[in-house]
PDB file of C-alpha atoms in Angstrom:
ATOM      1  CA  MET A   1     134.288 125.868 126.610  1.00  0.00           C
ATOM      2  CA  SER A   2     131.565 123.246 126.931  1.00  0.00           C
ATOM      3  CA  THR A   3     129.099 122.153 124.318  1.00  0.00           C
ATOM      4  CA  ALA A   4     125.526 121.409 125.205  1.00  0.00           C
ATOM      5  CA  ILE A   5     124.223 118.030 124.197  1.00  0.00           C
ATOM      6  CA  ALA A   6     120.680 118.133 122.912  1.00  0.00           C
ATOM      7  CA  ALA A   7     118.221 115.651 124.334  1.00  0.00           C
ATOM      8  CA  PRO A   8     117.054 113.026 121.850  1.00  0.00           C
ATOM      9  CA  VAL A   9     113.884 113.943 120.001  1.00  0.00           C
ATOM     10  CA  ASP A  10     110.876 111.893 120.998  1.00  0.00           C
ATOM     11  CA  ARG A  11     109.606 111.004 117.525  1.00  0.00           C
ATOM     12  CA  LEU A  12     105.949 110.947 116.599  1.00  0.00           C
ATOM     13  CA  LEU A  13     106.487 109.372 113.169  1.00  0.00           C
ATOM     14  CA  TYR A  14     108.983 106.682 112.199  1.00  0.00           C
ATOM     15  CA  LYS A  15     110.328 105.612 108.831  1.00  0.00           C
ATOM     16  CA  PRO A  16     109.942 101.853 108.282  1.00  0.00           C
ATOM     17  CA  GLU A  17     113.698 101.450 108.806  1.00  0.00           C
ATOM     18  CA  GLU A  18     113.505 103.327 112.113  1.00  0.00           C
ATOM     19  CA  ALA A  19     110.485 101.291 113.183  1.00  0.00           C
ATOM     20  CA  ALA A  20     112.446  98.128 112.405  1.00  0.00           C
ATOM     21  CA  ASP A  21     115.238  99.322 114.697  1.00  0.00           C
ATOM     22  CA  ALA A  22     112.749 100.160 117.446  1.00  0.00           C
ATOM     23  CA  LEU A  23     111.118  96.725 117.155  1.00  0.00           C
ATOM     24  CA  ALA A  24     114.445  94.877 116.767  1.00  0.00           C
ATOM     25  CA  VAL A  25     113.298  93.242 113.515  1.00  0.00           C
ATOM     26  CA  GLY A  26     114.352  93.543 109.902  1.00  0.00           C
ATOM     27  CA  ARG A  27     113.117  96.222 107.533  1.00  0.00           C
ATOM     28  CA  SER A  28     111.411  93.643 105.314  1.00  0.00           C
ATOM     29  CA  THR A  29     109.506  92.322 108.332  1.00  0.00           C
ATOM     30  CA  VAL A  30     108.090  95.805 108.956  1.00  0.00           C
ATOM     31  CA  TYR A  31     106.971  96.061 105.319  1.00  0.00           C
ATOM     32  CA  GLU A  32     105.339  92.599 105.594  1.00  0.00           C
ATOM     33  CA  LEU A  33     103.513  93.627 108.780  1.00  0.00           C
ATOM     34  CA  MET A  34     102.271  96.785 107.059  1.00  0.00           C
ATOM     35  CA  ALA A  35     101.156  94.840 103.965  1.00  0.00           C
ATOM     36  CA  GLU A  36      99.161  92.309 105.990  1.00  0.00           C
ATOM     37  CA  GLY A  37      97.562  95.068 108.089  1.00  0.00           C
ATOM     38  CA  SER A  38      99.145  94.069 111.406  1.00  0.00           C
ATOM     39  CA  LEU A  39     101.056  97.348 111.649  1.00  0.00           C
ATOM     40  CA  LYS A  40      99.159 100.519 110.755  1.00  0.00           C
ATOM     41  CA  TYR A  41     100.877 103.272 108.806  1.00  0.00           C
ATOM     42  CA  ILE A  42     100.126 106.547 107.085  1.00  0.00           C
ATOM     43  CA  LYS A  43     101.192 107.806 103.677  1.00  0.00           C
ATOM     44  CA  LEU A  44     102.700 111.246 103.279  1.00  0.00           C
ATOM     45  CA  GLY A  45     103.079 111.773  99.584  1.00  0.00           C
ATOM     46  CA  ARG A  46     105.100 108.796  98.364  1.00  0.00           C
ATOM     47  CA  THR A  47     106.487 107.898 101.777  1.00  0.00           C
ATOM     48  CA  ARG A  48     105.136 105.695 104.544  1.00  0.00           C
ATOM     49  CA  ARG A  49     105.388 106.637 108.196  1.00  0.00           C
ATOM     50  CA  ILE A  50     104.406 104.716 111.298  1.00  0.00           C
ATOM     51  CA  ARG A  51     103.005 106.591 114.277  1.00  0.00           C
ATOM     52  CA  ARG A  52     104.573 105.913 117.659  1.00  0.00           C
ATOM     53  CA  ALA A  53     101.127 105.037 119.036  1.00  0.00           C
ATOM     54  CA  ASP A  54     100.681 102.407 116.302  1.00  0.00           C
ATOM     55  CA  LEU A  55     104.066 100.865 117.143  1.00  0.00           C
ATOM     56  CA  GLU A  56     103.075 100.698 120.805  1.00  0.00           C
ATOM     57  CA  ALA A  57      99.663  99.227 119.930  1.00  0.00           C
ATOM     58  CA  PHE A  58     101.311  96.559 117.771  1.00  0.00           C
ATOM     59  CA  VAL A  59     103.695  95.567 120.568  1.00  0.00           C
ATOM     60  CA  ALA A  60     100.786  95.422 123.021  1.00  0.00           C
ATOM     61  CA  THR A  61      99.083  92.799 120.829  1.00  0.00           C
ATOM     62  CA  LEU A  62     102.068  90.460 120.973  1.00  0.00           C
ATOM     63  CA  ALA A  63     101.597  87.599 123.403  1.00  0.00           C
ATOM     64  CA  PRO A  64     104.533  85.797 125.004  1.00  0.00           C
ATOM     65  CA  LEU A  65     104.877  82.094 124.318  1.00  0.00           C
ATOM     66  CA  PRO A  66     104.091  79.794 127.242  1.00  0.00           C
ATOM     67  CA  ASN A  67     107.068  78.061 128.850  1.00  0.00           C
TER      68      ASN A  67
END
């Protein structure tokens, strides 16, 4: 008997902790970025969620340091 493995869900909304994992930064860094307005988020009730598009837009604004 074989068990089917479900494909990972392509998330549309991320918790701040999940966004931190995706960005390879700490959770507090994500909250700081949200507080300063660098990373957009939405509020659903008492929770904050970050849209995948906003994560991608934030990463696109990052410029590499010159060598």
